[in-house]
């Protein structure tokens, strides 16, 4: 995966957003926004309560580590969430994202996720995967809007929602699917 991730951009600009390398400057707002029961309840890998120490660990150890390539989502220079690719050696990278609740329903998630999908395609990724709780219709609709198709439903694979009904999705660039 190392060679293909070298082709991913450090930052991406969209019409309204800047996706950039997560930094310690983002941690205070990250901790405020991520410390949400509503966000925690639909994600598998986000601790709750979410403290600044969790944000610091994410920035320093996970965001651009061997198994993750993440971007902070900025709106007018203000941190509003995270989008990224979880990298695996034996299966397609998985798109993941979260936005702070004040920013839900404004199209920022679709805009950020679409930009990452385009960057992944340009970097040489052939397929991306994604999953969401079957009850998380907002996330499933976002994924469908940007070109993902459902592959199956089953138990959540890990973390907080391990075993919960989950919808698994895929975007295969080789079949001409685009965002």
mmCIF file with all atom_site columns, N, CA and C in Angstrom, residues 85-123:
data_model
loop_
_atom_site.group_PDB
_atom_site.id
_atom_site.type_symbol
_atom_site.label_atom_id
_atom_site.label_alt_id
_atom_site.label_comp_id
_atom_site.label_asym_id
_atom_site.label_entity_id
_atom_site.label_seq_id
_atom_site.pdbx_PDB_ins_code
_atom_site.Cartn_x
_atom_site.Cartn_y
_atom_site.Cartn_z
_atom_site.occupancy
_atom_site.B_iso_or_equiv
_atom_site.pdbx_formal_charge
_atom_site.auth_seq_id
_atom_site.auth_comp_id
_atom_site.auth_asym_id
_atom_site.auth_atom_id
_atom_site.pdbx_PDB_model_num
ATOM 1   N N  . UNK A 1 85  ? -8.954  7.173  4.447  1.00 0.00 ? 85  UNK A N  1
ATOM 2   C CA . UNK A 1 85  ? -8.924  5.806  3.939  1.00 0.00 ? 85  UNK A CA 1
ATOM 3   C C  . UNK A 1 85  ? -8.234  4.922  4.960  1.00 0.00 ? 85  UNK A C  1
ATOM 4   N N  . UNK A 1 86  ? -8.915  3.859  5.361  1.00 0.00 ? 86  UNK A N  1
ATOM 5   C CA . UNK A 1 86  ? -8.311  2.842  6.218  1.00 0.00 ? 86  UNK A CA 1
ATOM 6   C C  . UNK A 1 86  ? -7.703  1.818  5.268  1.00 0.00 ? 86  UNK A C  1
ATOM 7   N N  . UNK A 1 87  ? -6.408  1.575  5.417  1.00 0.00 ? 87  UNK A N  1
ATOM 8   C CA . UNK A 1 87  ? -5.648  0.774  4.456  1.00 0.00 ? 87  UNK A CA 1
ATOM 9   C C  . UNK A 1 87  ? -5.444  -0.650 4.958  1.00 0.00 ? 87  UNK A C  1
ATOM 10  N N  . UNK A 1 88  ? -5.601  -1.603 4.058  1.00 0.00 ? 88  UNK A N  1
ATOM 11  C CA . UNK A 1 88  ? -5.428  -3.016 4.369  1.00 0.00 ? 88  UNK A CA 1
ATOM 12  C C  . UNK A 1 88  ? -4.466  -3.624 3.354  1.00 0.00 ? 88  UNK A C  1
ATOM 13  N N  . UNK A 1 89  ? -3.718  -4.627 3.769  1.00 0.00 ? 89  UNK A N  1
ATOM 14  C CA . UNK A 1 89  ? -2.801  -5.313 2.852  1.00 0.00 ? 89  UNK A CA 1
ATOM 15  C C  . UNK A 1 89  ? -3.539  -6.279 1.936  1.00 0.00 ? 89  UNK A C  1
ATOM 16  N N  . UNK A 1 90  ? -4.672  -6.828 2.412  1.00 0.00 ? 90  UNK A N  1
ATOM 17  C CA . UNK A 1 90  ? -5.320  -7.925 1.696  1.00 0.00 ? 90  UNK A CA 1
ATOM 18  C C  . UNK A 1 90  ? -6.717  -7.621 1.171  1.00 0.00 ? 90  UNK A C  1
ATOM 19  N N  . UNK A 1 91  ? -7.158  -6.373 1.257  1.00 0.00 ? 91  UNK A N  1
ATOM 20  C CA . UNK A 1 91  ? -8.478  -6.023 0.728  1.00 0.00 ? 91  UNK A CA 1
ATOM 21  C C  . UNK A 1 91  ? -8.510  -4.528 0.416  1.00 0.00 ? 91  UNK A C  1
ATOM 22  N N  . UNK A 1 92  ? -9.543  -4.072 -0.294 1.00 0.00 ? 92  UNK A N  1
ATOM 23  C CA . UNK A 1 92  ? -9.584  -2.662 -0.691 1.00 0.00 ? 92  UNK A CA 1
ATOM 24  C C  . UNK A 1 92  ? -9.597  -1.705 0.506  1.00 0.00 ? 92  UNK A C  1
ATOM 25  N N  . UNK A 1 93  ? -9.022  -0.536 0.292  1.00 0.00 ? 93  UNK A N  1
ATOM 26  C CA . UNK A 1 93  ? -9.060  0.517  1.310  1.00 0.00 ? 93  UNK A CA 1
ATOM 27  C C  . UNK A 1 93  ? -10.514 0.872  1.606  1.00 0.00 ? 93  UNK A C  1
ATOM 28  N N  . UNK A 1 94  ? -10.764 1.260  2.852  1.00 0.00 ? 94  UNK A N  1
ATOM 29  C CA . UNK A 1 94  ? -12.118 1.580  3.284  1.00 0.00 ? 94  UNK A CA 1
ATOM 30  C C  . UNK A 1 94  ? -12.244 3.075  3.546  1.00 0.00 ? 94  UNK A C  1
ATOM 31  N N  . UNK A 1 95  ? -13.195 3.702  2.880  1.00 0.00 ? 95  UNK A N  1
ATOM 32  C CA . UNK A 1 95  ? -13.493 5.110  3.101  1.00 0.00 ? 95  UNK A CA 1
ATOM 33  C C  . UNK A 1 95  ? -14.229 5.265  4.424  1.00 0.00 ? 95  UNK A C  1
ATOM 34  N N  . UNK A 1 96  ? -13.802 6.224  5.222  1.00 0.00 ? 96  UNK A N  1
ATOM 35  C CA . UNK A 1 96  ? -14.481 6.533  6.469  1.00 0.00 ? 96  UNK A CA 1
ATOM 36  C C  . UNK A 1 96  ? -14.513 8.033  6.684  1.00 0.00 ? 96  UNK A C  1
ATOM 37  N N  . UNK A 1 97  ? -15.450 8.489  7.489  1.00 0.00 ? 97  UNK A N  1
ATOM 38  C CA . UNK A 1 97  ? -15.592 9.931  7.717  1.00 0.00 ? 97  UNK A CA 1
ATOM 39  C C  . UNK A 1 97  ? -16.487 10.167 8.922  1.00 0.00 ? 97  UNK A C  1
ATOM 40  N N  . UNK A 1 98  ? -16.339 11.329 9.504  1.00 0.00 ? 98  UNK A N  1
ATOM 41  C CA . UNK A 1 98  ? -17.309 11.826 10.470 1.00 0.00 ? 98  UNK A CA 1
ATOM 42  C C  . UNK A 1 98  ? -17.288 13.346 10.434 1.00 0.00 ? 98  UNK A C  1
ATOM 43  N N  . UNK A 1 99  ? -18.428 13.934 10.696 1.00 0.00 ? 99  UNK A N  1
ATOM 44  C CA . UNK A 1 99  ? -18.574 15.385 10.788 1.00 0.00 ? 99  UNK A CA 1
ATOM 45  C C  . UNK A 1 99  ? -19.183 15.728 12.128 1.00 0.00 ? 99  UNK A C  1
ATOM 46  N N  . UNK A 1 100 ? -18.784 16.867 12.677 1.00 0.00 ? 100 UNK A N  1
ATOM 47  C CA . UNK A 1 100 ? -19.423 17.362 13.886 1.00 0.00 ? 100 UNK A CA 1
ATOM 48  C C  . UNK A 1 100 ? -20.900 17.628 13.616 1.00 0.00 ? 100 UNK A C  1
ATOM 49  N N  . UNK A 1 101 ? -21.737 17.356 14.601 1.00 0.00 ? 101 UNK A N  1
ATOM 50  C CA . UNK A 1 101 ? -23.189 17.493 14.433 1.00 0.00 ? 101 UNK A CA 1
ATOM 51  C C  . UNK A 1 101 ? -23.641 18.846 13.878 1.00 0.00 ? 101 UNK A C  1
ATOM 52  N N  . UNK A 1 102 ? -23.016 19.974 14.276 1.00 0.00 ? 102 UNK A N  1
ATOM 53  C CA . UNK A 1 102 ? -23.482 21.256 13.723 1.00 0.00 ? 102 UNK A CA 1
ATOM 54  C C  . UNK A 1 102 ? -23.337 21.351 12.204 1.00 0.00 ? 102 UNK A C  1
ATOM 55  N N  . UNK A 1 103 ? -22.610 20.421 11.606 1.00 0.00 ? 103 UNK A N  1
ATOM 56  C CA . UNK A 1 103 ? -22.328 20.486 10.173 1.00 0.00 ? 103 UNK A CA 1
ATOM 57  C C  . UNK A 1 103 ? -23.049 19.401 9.378  1.00 0.00 ? 103 UNK A C  1
ATOM 58  N N  . UNK A 1 104 ? -23.945 18.676 10.028 1.00 0.00 ? 104 UNK A N  1
ATOM 59  C CA . UNK A 1 104 ? -24.719 17.640 9.356  1.00 0.00 ? 104 UNK A CA 1
ATOM 60  C C  . UNK A 1 104 ? -25.763 18.271 8.433  1.00 0.00 ? 104 UNK A C  1
ATOM 61  N N  . UNK A 1 105 ? -26.078 17.580 7.350  1.00 0.00 ? 105 UNK A N  1
ATOM 62  C CA . UNK A 1 105 ? -27.169 17.982 6.476  1.00 0.00 ? 105 UNK A CA 1
ATOM 63  C C  . UNK A 1 105 ? -26.874 19.151 5.554  1.00 0.00 ? 105 UNK A C  1
ATOM 64  N N  . UNK A 1 106 ? -25.616 19.517 5.418  1.00 0.00 ? 106 UNK A N  1
ATOM 65  C CA . UNK A 1 106 ? -25.246 20.662 4.576  1.00 0.00 ? 106 UNK A CA 1
ATOM 66  C C  . UNK A 1 106 ? -24.439 20.249 3.345  1.00 0.00 ? 106 UNK A C  1
ATOM 67  N N  . UNK A 1 107 ? -24.256 18.947 3.159  1.00 0.00 ? 107 UNK A N  1
ATOM 68  C CA . UNK A 1 107 ? -23.527 18.460 1.996  1.00 0.00 ? 107 UNK A CA 1
ATOM 69  C C  . UNK A 1 107 ? -22.016 18.406 2.163  1.00 0.00 ? 107 UNK A C  1
ATOM 70  N N  . UNK A 1 108 ? -21.510 18.752 3.342  1.00 0.00 ? 108 UNK A N  1
ATOM 71  C CA . UNK A 1 108 ? -20.058 18.739 3.550  1.00 0.00 ? 108 UNK A CA 1
ATOM 72  C C  . UNK A 1 108 ? -19.493 17.320 3.518  1.00 0.00 ? 108 UNK A C  1
ATOM 73  N N  . UNK A 1 109 ? -20.236 16.376 4.061  1.00 0.00 ? 109 UNK A N  1
ATOM 74  C CA . UNK A 1 109 ? -19.773 14.989 4.055  1.00 0.00 ? 109 UNK A CA 1
ATOM 75  C C  . UNK A 1 109 ? -19.631 14.459 2.636  1.00 0.00 ? 109 UNK A C  1
ATOM 76  N N  . UNK A 1 110 ? -20.645 14.702 1.808  1.00 0.00 ? 110 UNK A N  1
ATOM 77  C CA . UNK A 1 110 ? -20.586 14.268 0.410  1.00 0.00 ? 110 UNK A CA 1
ATOM 78  C C  . UNK A 1 110 ? -19.442 14.945 -0.328 1.00 0.00 ? 110 UNK A C  1
ATOM 79  N N  . UNK A 1 111 ? -19.264 16.230 -0.084 1.00 0.00 ? 111 UNK A N  1
ATOM 80  C CA . UNK A 1 111 ? -18.207 16.988 -0.759 1.00 0.00 ? 111 UNK A CA 1
ATOM 81  C C  . UNK A 1 111 ? -16.824 16.458 -0.380 1.00 0.00 ? 111 UNK A C  1
ATOM 82  N N  . UNK A 1 112 ? -16.613 16.221 0.906  1.00 0.00 ? 112 UNK A N  1
ATOM 83  C CA . UNK A 1 112 ? -15.315 15.721 1.370  1.00 0.00 ? 112 UNK A CA 1
ATOM 84  C C  . UNK A 1 112 ? -15.073 14.290 0.896  1.00 0.00 ? 112 UNK A C  1
ATOM 85  N N  . UNK A 1 113 ? -16.068 13.427 1.052  1.00 0.00 ? 113 UNK A N  1
ATOM 86  C CA . UNK A 1 113 ? -15.907 12.027 0.650  1.00 0.00 ? 113 UNK A CA 1
ATOM 87  C C  . UNK A 1 113 ? -15.697 11.911 -0.856 1.00 0.00 ? 113 UNK A C  1
ATOM 88  N N  . UNK A 1 114 ? -16.428 12.693 -1.624 1.00 0.00 ? 114 UNK A N  1
ATOM 89  C CA . UNK A 1 114 ? -16.259 12.700 -3.080 1.00 0.00 ? 114 UNK A CA 1
ATOM 90  C C  . UNK A 1 114 ? -14.848 13.102 -3.474 1.00 0.00 ? 114 UNK A C  1
ATOM 91  N N  . UNK A 1 115 ? -14.308 14.092 -2.795 1.00 0.00 ? 115 UNK A N  1
ATOM 92  C CA . UNK A 1 115 ? -12.945 14.554 -3.094 1.00 0.00 ? 115 UNK A CA 1
ATOM 93  C C  . UNK A 1 115 ? -11.918 13.469 -2.790 1.00 0.00 ? 115 UNK A C  1
ATOM 94  N N  . UNK A 1 116 ? -12.112 12.741 -1.702 1.00 0.00 ? 116 UNK A N  1
ATOM 95  C CA . UNK A 1 116 ? -11.181 11.664 -1.352 1.00 0.00 ? 116 UNK A CA 1
ATOM 96  C C  . UNK A 1 116 ? -11.305 10.511 -2.344 1.00 0.00 ? 116 UNK A C  1
ATOM 97  N N  . UNK A 1 117 ? -12.519 10.190 -2.757 1.00 0.00 ? 117 UNK A N  1
ATOM 98  C CA . UNK A 1 117 ? -12.707 9.141  -3.761 1.00 0.00 ? 117 UNK A CA 1
ATOM 99  C C  . UNK A 1 117 ? -11.991 9.520  -5.059 1.00 0.00 ? 117 UNK A C  1
ATOM 100 N N  . UNK A 1 118 ? -12.137 10.761 -5.494 1.00 0.00 ? 118 UNK A N  1
ATOM 101 C CA . UNK A 1 118 ? -11.454 11.210 -6.715 1.00 0.00 ? 118 UNK A CA 1
ATOM 102 C C  . UNK A 1 118 ? -9.936  11.142 -6.546 1.00 0.00 ? 118 UNK A C  1
ATOM 103 N N  . UNK A 1 119 ? -9.440  11.546 -5.386 1.00 0.00 ? 119 UNK A N  1
ATOM 104 C CA . UNK A 1 119 ? -7.994  11.488 -5.128 1.00 0.00 ? 119 UNK A CA 1
ATOM 105 C C  . UNK A 1 119 ? -7.503  10.045 -5.132 1.00 0.00 ? 119 UNK A C  1
ATOM 106 N N  . UNK A 1 120 ? -8.287  9.137  -4.552 1.00 0.00 ? 120 UNK A N  1
ATOM 107 C CA . UNK A 1 120 ? -7.903  7.719  -4.530 1.00 0.00 ? 120 UNK A CA 1
ATOM 108 C C  . UNK A 1 120 ? -7.857  7.156  -5.948 1.00 0.00 ? 120 UNK A C  1
ATOM 109 N N  . UNK A 1 121 ? -8.845  7.503  -6.729 1.00 0.00 ? 121 UNK A N  1
ATOM 110 C CA . UNK A 1 121 ? -8.856  7.031  -8.123 1.00 0.00 ? 121 UNK A CA 1
ATOM 111 C C  . UNK A 1 121 ? -7.635  7.562  -8.868 1.00 0.00 ? 121 UNK A C  1
ATOM 112 N N  . UNK A 1 122 ? -7.352  8.854  -8.718 1.00 0.00 ? 122 UNK A N  1
ATOM 113 C CA . UNK A 1 122 ? -6.192  9.456  -9.387 1.00 0.00 ? 122 UNK A CA 1
ATOM 114 C C  . UNK A 1 122 ? -4.875  8.867  -8.895 1.00 0.00 ? 122 UNK A C  1
ATOM 115 N N  . UNK A 1 123 ? -4.857  8.399  -7.647 1.00 0.00 ? 123 UNK A N  1
ATOM 116 C CA . UNK A 1 123 ? -3.643  7.816  -7.066 1.00 0.00 ? 123 UNK A CA 1
ATOM 117 C C  . UNK A 1 123 ? -3.404  6.385  -7.536 1.00 0.00 ? 123 UNK A C  1
#
